[in-house]
C-alpha cells in the first residue's frame, strides 16, 4: 500500500465511522435502561419468596429515587376461598365520573398522556347498544334526561381473551379471578389490547408522568406500582386494596352507591345477594363467551 | 478478481454515502421530532374525596357539634301543635323560618304534610305510621317504614354506599390482618329527606385524547 492509497482509505474509513456514529444518534434518546437486576429477573410465577423480597427492594429503591417518596410495596397473594365479583347498578349510576379519577389516583396511572381504566358510557334509554354511546359528554349537570350511564372497565373475564393471546404469558388469571399482569415480563406487543373486546387494556406509549405529590405509596407488585414505557396495564380490582380486605377505590368514591364488590363464594356478601335476588343483570357482550366477573344490574 | 474488488468498493461507497446522508438527516432533524407530551391539567382533589355530600343530624350528634339550631322549642311553643297552611292548589305553604326546606318527596306534591314523618306533638321526634316514636338519629327506621324493599336491600348492603372492608369481621370473631369493620351510610347522608331525589351535579372532566384534541377543545358538548 502506498502513501496515497493509505490516506484515501483512511479518509473514507473516517467519514464512514463518523457517519455510522451519527446515524445511531436516535439511540441516545433512549432513557431508563433497565438495571441488570431487572433484566435478569425471573418470571413472577417462578419466583421464590426470597427472589420476590429482592425484587420488592429493587422496586422500592427505584420508586424512591424517581419520586423521592418511600413506597410500601407488597406482593399480596389470593386469599383462600375467595372469588371476586363486581356488580354495578345501572339504575343508580349518575355518570359523575368520580370513579374514573379515584381510580387514576389510587392506581398511579400516567396523567400525561392520560391513562384511565374506567370509561363511562352515556347511553340512550331503551338500548344497550354500545354503538349509540358517548364517552366524552360534558354537560352542566348529570344525569341528563333520557340517558343512563354505564361505566366500563376490565371485566375480569373467566375466559379472558387477553390471556389467550399473550405470547410470553405476562398476563394470567389468578385464583381469586383477577387477571394480573407482570409488568416486568410484558414485551409490549399489544396483542392483548387487540384481543380485549372491552377496550380495557391501555398501553404506555411514553414514560408515564405522575406528579410526585400525587403518587400513591401503598403499592402491590401486580397492582399499582409505577409502570415503565412500553408495557400494558389495566384494572386489577385494586389488588393492593382488595387482597388486603378493603373495597376498591372506585366503589368507595361512588356517591350513588352504584358499585358493589365482594366474594361470590360467601353467600352473605352483597354481590351474592344481588346476583341471587335482583331480577335483571347482564354481562357486557356476553355473546362473546368471555364470561365476565363484572355484572350490570337494575333495581326492579 | 478485479470485478470482485470493484463490487466491494462500490458497496462500501454506497454504504458510506447512506450513513453520511442519514447522519446529515438526523443532525438536521429532517424526519421530524417526536411531539412533546402535552401536560394535561390535574384533576381537582375535591373529586377524590370519599365523604358523602351531606351530613345528617345523627352525624352531628356523634361528632358533638353545636346543635342549638336544631332546638325546635326556641321558637315553637311546647304542647301547641303547629298549624299547616295550604294554598288554593292544596300545596303546603312553607313558612319563611323553614325556607331551606324544599318539598320534593313523592310525586305530584302528594306528600305535602310535615306530620307524615314529624311528630306534631313533639317536634323533636319522628313518627312512622305504625305509631312508634323515633329520635332524629333513627331516621333510617322511619324511611324503612315506607320504603320496605329498599330498607331490606340497605340492610344487606345492596343499597347505598359502603366503605371499609369487604372482608368483614363476623360477629364474635376477632379481627384479623385482612378483615375489619365496614361502614354503611344512613339514608339521610346521601338523600335529602325533604327532597330525596339526587340533585344533578357537574361531572368530572371527560377523557383527553392522545394528540387528537387539546383540553381546551373538550368544552361542553351539547346534545
mmCIF file of C-alpha atoms in Angstrom, chain A residues 25-253:
data_model
loop_
_atom_site.group_PDB
_atom_site.id
_atom_site.type_symbol
_atom_site.label_atom_id
_atom_site.label_comp_id
_atom_site.label_asym_id
_atom_site.label_seq_id
_atom_site.Cartn_x
_atom_site.Cartn_y
_atom_site.Cartn_z
ATOM 1 C CA UNK A 25 -27.904 9.185 17.330
ATOM 2 C CA UNK A 26 -31.580 8.351 17.988
ATOM 3 C CA UNK A 27 -30.409 5.655 20.402
ATOM 4 C CA UNK A 28 -29.212 8.448 22.670
ATOM 5 C CA UNK A 29 -32.822 9.394 23.236
ATOM 6 C CA UNK A 30 -33.479 6.070 24.925
ATOM 7 C CA UNK A 31 -33.615 6.643 28.642
ATOM 8 C CA UNK A 32 -34.259 4.334 31.543
ATOM 9 C CA UNK A 33 -32.117 1.399 30.659
ATOM 10 C CA UNK A 34 -33.310 -1.380 32.871
ATOM 11 C CA UNK A 35 -30.861 -2.450 35.516
ATOM 12 C CA UNK A 36 -29.069 -5.769 35.185
ATOM 13 C CA UNK A 37 -31.078 -6.930 38.195
ATOM 14 C CA UNK A 38 -34.355 -6.233 36.417
ATOM 15 C CA UNK A 39 -33.063 -7.673 33.169
ATOM 16 C CA UNK A 40 -32.210 -10.984 34.823
ATOM 17 C CA UNK A 41 -35.365 -11.053 36.957
ATOM 18 C CA UNK A 42 -37.373 -14.281 36.922
ATOM 19 C CA UNK A 43 -40.953 -14.756 35.811
ATOM 20 C CA UNK A 44 -43.428 -13.843 38.577
ATOM 21 C CA UNK A 45 -44.786 -17.328 38.968
ATOM 22 C CA UNK A 46 -41.321 -18.884 39.192
ATOM 23 C CA UNK A 47 -40.042 -16.584 41.885
ATOM 24 C CA UNK A 48 -39.290 -17.931 45.340
ATOM 25 C CA UNK A 49 -40.216 -15.736 48.321
ATOM 26 C CA UNK A 50 -36.531 -14.743 48.580
ATOM 27 C CA UNK A 51 -36.464 -13.679 44.931
ATOM 28 C CA UNK A 52 -39.612 -11.648 45.491
ATOM 29 C CA UNK A 53 -38.068 -9.980 48.534
ATOM 30 C CA UNK A 54 -35.162 -8.808 46.377
ATOM 31 C CA UNK A 55 -37.472 -7.584 43.627
ATOM 32 C CA UNK A 56 -39.613 -5.626 46.087
ATOM 33 C CA UNK A 57 -36.460 -3.993 47.485
ATOM 34 C CA UNK A 58 -35.359 -3.068 43.974
ATOM 35 C CA UNK A 59 -38.758 -1.531 43.198
ATOM 36 C CA UNK A 60 -38.764 0.371 46.489
ATOM 37 C CA UNK A 61 -35.366 1.886 45.650
ATOM 38 C CA UNK A 62 -36.356 2.711 42.084
ATOM 39 C CA UNK A 63 -39.542 4.473 43.179
ATOM 40 C CA UNK A 64 -37.701 6.311 45.936
ATOM 41 C CA UNK A 65 -35.056 7.510 43.503
ATOM 42 C CA UNK A 66 -37.613 8.637 40.969
ATOM 43 C CA UNK A 67 -40.316 10.156 43.159
ATOM 44 C CA UNK A 68 -38.474 10.959 46.385
ATOM 45 C CA UNK A 69 -41.038 9.034 48.389
ATOM 46 C CA UNK A 70 -40.573 5.700 50.138
ATOM 47 C CA UNK A 71 -43.346 3.375 48.966
ATOM 48 C CA UNK A 72 -44.718 0.338 50.732
ATOM 49 C CA UNK A 73 -44.560 -2.354 48.040
ATOM 50 C CA UNK A 74 -46.155 -5.707 48.755
ATOM 51 C CA UNK A 75 -46.796 -8.903 46.910
ATOM 52 C CA UNK A 76 -50.264 -9.915 48.068
ATOM 53 C CA UNK A 77 -51.431 -13.427 47.196
ATOM 54 C CA UNK A 78 -55.030 -14.516 46.539
ATOM 55 C CA UNK A 79 -56.966 -15.473 49.673
ATOM 56 C CA UNK A 80 -58.309 -18.986 50.115
ATOM 57 C CA UNK A 81 -61.989 -19.432 49.331
ATOM 58 C CA UNK A 82 -62.305 -16.037 47.702
ATOM 59 C CA UNK A 83 -63.557 -15.369 44.200
ATOM 60 C CA UNK A 84 -64.167 -11.744 43.390
ATOM 61 C CA UNK A 85 -67.228 -10.408 41.622
ATOM 62 C CA UNK A 86 -68.190 -6.850 40.825
ATOM 63 C CA UNK A 87 -71.769 -5.684 40.393
ATOM 64 C CA UNK A 88 -72.804 -2.302 39.092
ATOM 65 C CA UNK A 89 -76.284 -0.870 39.449
ATOM 66 C CA UNK A 90 -77.206 0.902 36.219
ATOM 67 C CA UNK A 91 -80.292 2.416 37.847
ATOM 68 C CA UNK A 92 -78.139 4.240 40.373
ATOM 69 C CA UNK A 93 -75.153 5.412 38.312
ATOM 70 C CA UNK A 94 -75.412 9.157 37.665
ATOM 71 C CA UNK A 95 -72.421 9.423 35.311
ATOM 72 C CA UNK A 96 -70.385 11.785 37.511
ATOM 73 C CA UNK A 97 -67.042 10.108 36.611
ATOM 74 C CA UNK A 98 -65.745 10.305 40.169
ATOM 75 C CA UNK A 99 -64.780 6.626 39.918
ATOM 76 C CA UNK A 100 -62.581 7.348 36.891
ATOM 77 C CA UNK A 101 -60.461 9.855 38.756
ATOM 78 C CA UNK A 102 -60.397 7.996 42.069
ATOM 79 C CA UNK A 103 -59.050 5.019 40.115
ATOM 80 C CA UNK A 104 -56.316 7.109 38.487
ATOM 81 C CA UNK A 105 -55.285 8.488 41.878
ATOM 82 C CA UNK A 106 -55.272 5.077 43.537
ATOM 83 C CA UNK A 107 -53.517 3.152 40.790
ATOM 84 C CA UNK A 108 -50.760 5.580 39.751
ATOM 85 C CA UNK A 109 -51.782 5.851 36.128
ATOM 86 C CA UNK A 110 -49.997 8.278 33.844
ATOM 87 C CA UNK A 111 -51.546 11.759 33.979
ATOM 88 C CA UNK A 112 -49.979 12.971 30.716
ATOM 89 C CA UNK A 113 -50.686 11.314 28.387
ATOM 90 C CA UNK A 114 -53.763 10.207 30.198
ATOM 91 C CA UNK A 115 -54.485 6.582 31.025
ATOM 92 C CA UNK A 116 -57.834 5.783 32.599
ATOM 93 C CA UNK A 117 -59.081 2.295 33.409
ATOM 94 C CA UNK A 118 -62.756 3.257 33.599
ATOM 95 C CA UNK A 119 -64.744 4.710 30.742
ATOM 96 C CA UNK A 120 -68.262 5.921 31.485
ATOM 97 C CA UNK A 121 -70.597 5.488 28.531
ATOM 98 C CA UNK A 122 -73.654 7.672 28.186
ATOM 99 C CA UNK A 123 -76.387 5.530 26.667
ATOM 100 C CA UNK A 124 -79.857 6.466 25.446
ATOM 101 C CA UNK A 125 -82.693 4.880 27.379
ATOM 102 C CA UNK A 126 -84.146 1.716 25.952
ATOM 103 C CA UNK A 127 -80.987 0.350 24.409
ATOM 104 C CA UNK A 128 -77.823 -1.483 25.383
ATOM 105 C CA UNK A 129 -76.210 -0.798 22.019
ATOM 106 C CA UNK A 130 -72.715 0.476 22.707
ATOM 107 C CA UNK A 131 -72.558 1.909 19.188
ATOM 108 C CA UNK A 132 -75.026 4.541 20.392
ATOM 109 C CA UNK A 133 -72.975 5.509 23.405
ATOM 110 C CA UNK A 134 -70.910 8.592 24.010
ATOM 111 C CA UNK A 135 -67.972 8.819 26.406
ATOM 112 C CA UNK A 136 -66.864 12.438 26.215
ATOM 113 C CA UNK A 137 -70.128 14.001 27.373
ATOM 114 C CA UNK A 138 -69.623 17.112 29.462
ATOM 115 C CA UNK A 139 -72.947 18.815 30.233
ATOM 116 C CA UNK A 140 -73.552 21.317 33.029
ATOM 117 C CA UNK A 141 -75.205 18.665 35.104
ATOM 118 C CA UNK A 142 -75.556 14.903 35.145
ATOM 119 C CA UNK A 143 -77.648 12.784 34.982
ATOM 120 C CA UNK A 144 -79.251 14.012 31.768
ATOM 121 C CA UNK A 145 -82.848 13.209 30.975
ATOM 122 C CA UNK A 146 -83.317 10.250 28.638
ATOM 123 C CA UNK A 147 -79.924 8.685 29.248
ATOM 124 C CA UNK A 148 -78.342 6.186 31.555
ATOM 125 C CA UNK A 149 -74.672 5.736 32.278
ATOM 126 C CA UNK A 150 -72.627 2.582 32.008
ATOM 127 C CA UNK A 151 -69.070 2.593 33.348
ATOM 128 C CA UNK A 152 -66.883 0.030 31.573
ATOM 129 C CA UNK A 153 -63.574 -1.278 32.895
ATOM 130 C CA UNK A 154 -61.744 -4.600 32.862
ATOM 131 C CA UNK A 155 -64.423 -7.260 33.195
ATOM 132 C CA UNK A 156 -62.001 -9.816 34.710
ATOM 133 C CA UNK A 157 -63.379 -12.481 32.367
ATOM 134 C CA UNK A 158 -63.428 -16.111 33.390
ATOM 135 C CA UNK A 159 -62.267 -16.894 29.849
ATOM 136 C CA UNK A 160 -60.007 -13.934 29.189
ATOM 137 C CA UNK A 161 -59.065 -13.471 25.516
ATOM 138 C CA UNK A 162 -56.133 -11.263 26.520
ATOM 139 C CA UNK A 163 -54.546 -14.146 28.419
ATOM 140 C CA UNK A 164 -55.037 -16.468 25.473
ATOM 141 C CA UNK A 165 -53.100 -14.254 23.060
ATOM 142 C CA UNK A 166 -50.192 -13.172 25.241
ATOM 143 C CA UNK A 167 -47.129 -14.735 23.589
ATOM 144 C CA UNK A 168 -44.976 -14.579 26.734
ATOM 145 C CA UNK A 169 -47.555 -15.387 29.460
ATOM 146 C CA UNK A 170 -47.072 -11.981 31.013
ATOM 147 C CA UNK A 171 -50.773 -11.912 31.879
ATOM 148 C CA UNK A 172 -52.802 -14.672 33.512
ATOM 149 C CA UNK A 173 -55.787 -15.302 35.722
ATOM 150 C CA UNK A 174 -55.178 -15.595 39.451
ATOM 151 C CA UNK A 175 -57.097 -17.942 41.752
ATOM 152 C CA UNK A 176 -59.374 -15.193 43.026
ATOM 153 C CA UNK A 177 -60.340 -14.309 39.436
ATOM 154 C CA UNK A 178 -58.193 -11.218 38.948
ATOM 155 C CA UNK A 179 -56.445 -11.121 35.577
ATOM 156 C CA UNK A 180 -52.996 -9.880 36.535
ATOM 157 C CA UNK A 181 -50.054 -8.519 34.528
ATOM 158 C CA UNK A 182 -46.364 -8.889 35.328
ATOM 159 C CA UNK A 183 -45.196 -5.500 34.031
ATOM 160 C CA UNK A 184 -41.585 -6.679 34.104
ATOM 161 C CA UNK A 185 -42.409 -9.610 31.818
ATOM 162 C CA UNK A 186 -44.561 -7.719 29.286
ATOM 163 C CA UNK A 187 -42.845 -7.168 25.934
ATOM 164 C CA UNK A 188 -45.308 -4.537 24.736
ATOM 165 C CA UNK A 189 -46.634 -6.382 21.698
ATOM 166 C CA UNK A 190 -50.176 -5.155 22.425
ATOM 167 C CA UNK A 191 -51.827 -8.354 21.229
ATOM 168 C CA UNK A 192 -53.917 -8.294 24.423
ATOM 169 C CA UNK A 193 -55.240 -4.852 23.539
ATOM 170 C CA UNK A 194 -56.367 -6.144 20.183
ATOM 171 C CA UNK A 195 -57.957 -9.200 21.773
ATOM 172 C CA UNK A 196 -59.905 -7.416 24.513
ATOM 173 C CA UNK A 197 -63.500 -6.711 23.442
ATOM 174 C CA UNK A 198 -63.951 -4.115 26.212
ATOM 175 C CA UNK A 199 -61.071 -1.740 25.445
ATOM 176 C CA UNK A 200 -59.888 -2.344 28.975
ATOM 177 C CA UNK A 201 -56.179 -2.549 28.305
ATOM 178 C CA UNK A 202 -54.021 0.536 27.947
ATOM 179 C CA UNK A 203 -50.514 0.979 26.653
ATOM 180 C CA UNK A 204 -47.765 3.233 27.951
ATOM 181 C CA UNK A 205 -46.658 4.821 24.703
ATOM 182 C CA UNK A 206 -44.386 7.185 26.612
ATOM 183 C CA UNK A 207 -42.846 7.172 30.034
ATOM 184 C CA UNK A 208 -45.814 7.648 32.363
ATOM 185 C CA UNK A 209 -45.940 11.032 34.061
ATOM 186 C CA UNK A 210 -47.134 11.073 37.664
ATOM 187 C CA UNK A 211 -46.608 14.236 39.739
ATOM 188 C CA UNK A 212 -44.666 13.432 42.906
ATOM 189 C CA UNK A 213 -47.373 14.692 45.217
ATOM 190 C CA UNK A 214 -49.993 12.504 43.527
ATOM 191 C CA UNK A 215 -48.158 9.188 43.883
ATOM 192 C CA UNK A 216 -49.954 6.591 45.976
ATOM 193 C CA UNK A 217 -47.228 4.946 48.081
ATOM 194 C CA UNK A 218 -49.312 1.895 49.022
ATOM 195 C CA UNK A 219 -48.312 -0.465 46.199
ATOM 196 C CA UNK A 220 -48.503 -4.065 45.064
ATOM 197 C CA UNK A 221 -46.290 -5.910 42.586
ATOM 198 C CA UNK A 222 -49.197 -6.991 40.372
ATOM 199 C CA UNK A 223 -51.082 -3.794 41.077
ATOM 200 C CA UNK A 224 -50.333 -0.117 41.103
ATOM 201 C CA UNK A 225 -46.531 0.106 41.217
ATOM 202 C CA UNK A 226 -45.364 2.633 38.629
ATOM 203 C CA UNK A 227 -45.153 1.189 35.138
ATOM 204 C CA UNK A 228 -42.470 1.840 32.549
ATOM 205 C CA UNK A 229 -42.723 2.894 28.926
ATOM 206 C CA UNK A 230 -43.777 0.080 26.601
ATOM 207 C CA UNK A 231 -45.957 -2.058 28.872
ATOM 208 C CA UNK A 232 -49.689 -2.699 29.006
ATOM 209 C CA UNK A 233 -51.829 -2.054 32.058
ATOM 210 C CA UNK A 234 -55.463 -2.355 33.138
ATOM 211 C CA UNK A 235 -57.864 -2.510 36.064
ATOM 212 C CA UNK A 236 -56.883 -5.186 38.574
ATOM 213 C CA UNK A 237 -59.743 -4.694 41.070
ATOM 214 C CA UNK A 238 -57.317 -2.585 43.151
ATOM 215 C CA UNK A 239 -55.288 -5.653 44.072
ATOM 216 C CA UNK A 240 -53.373 -3.689 46.720
ATOM 217 C CA UNK A 241 -56.647 -2.901 48.491
ATOM 218 C CA UNK A 242 -58.917 -5.871 47.825
ATOM 219 C CA UNK A 243 -56.365 -8.540 48.708
ATOM 220 C CA UNK A 244 -55.887 -6.701 51.980
ATOM 221 C CA UNK A 245 -59.632 -6.993 52.610
ATOM 222 C CA UNK A 246 -60.657 -3.479 51.577
ATOM 223 C CA UNK A 247 -63.091 -2.239 48.951
ATOM 224 C CA UNK A 248 -61.767 -0.961 45.602
ATOM 225 C CA UNK A 249 -61.242 2.795 45.266
ATOM 226 C CA UNK A 250 -63.949 3.268 42.615
ATOM 227 C CA UNK A 251 -66.538 1.719 44.941
ATOM 228 C CA UNK A 252 -65.693 3.877 47.942
ATOM 229 C CA UNK A 253 -65.864 7.114 45.997
#
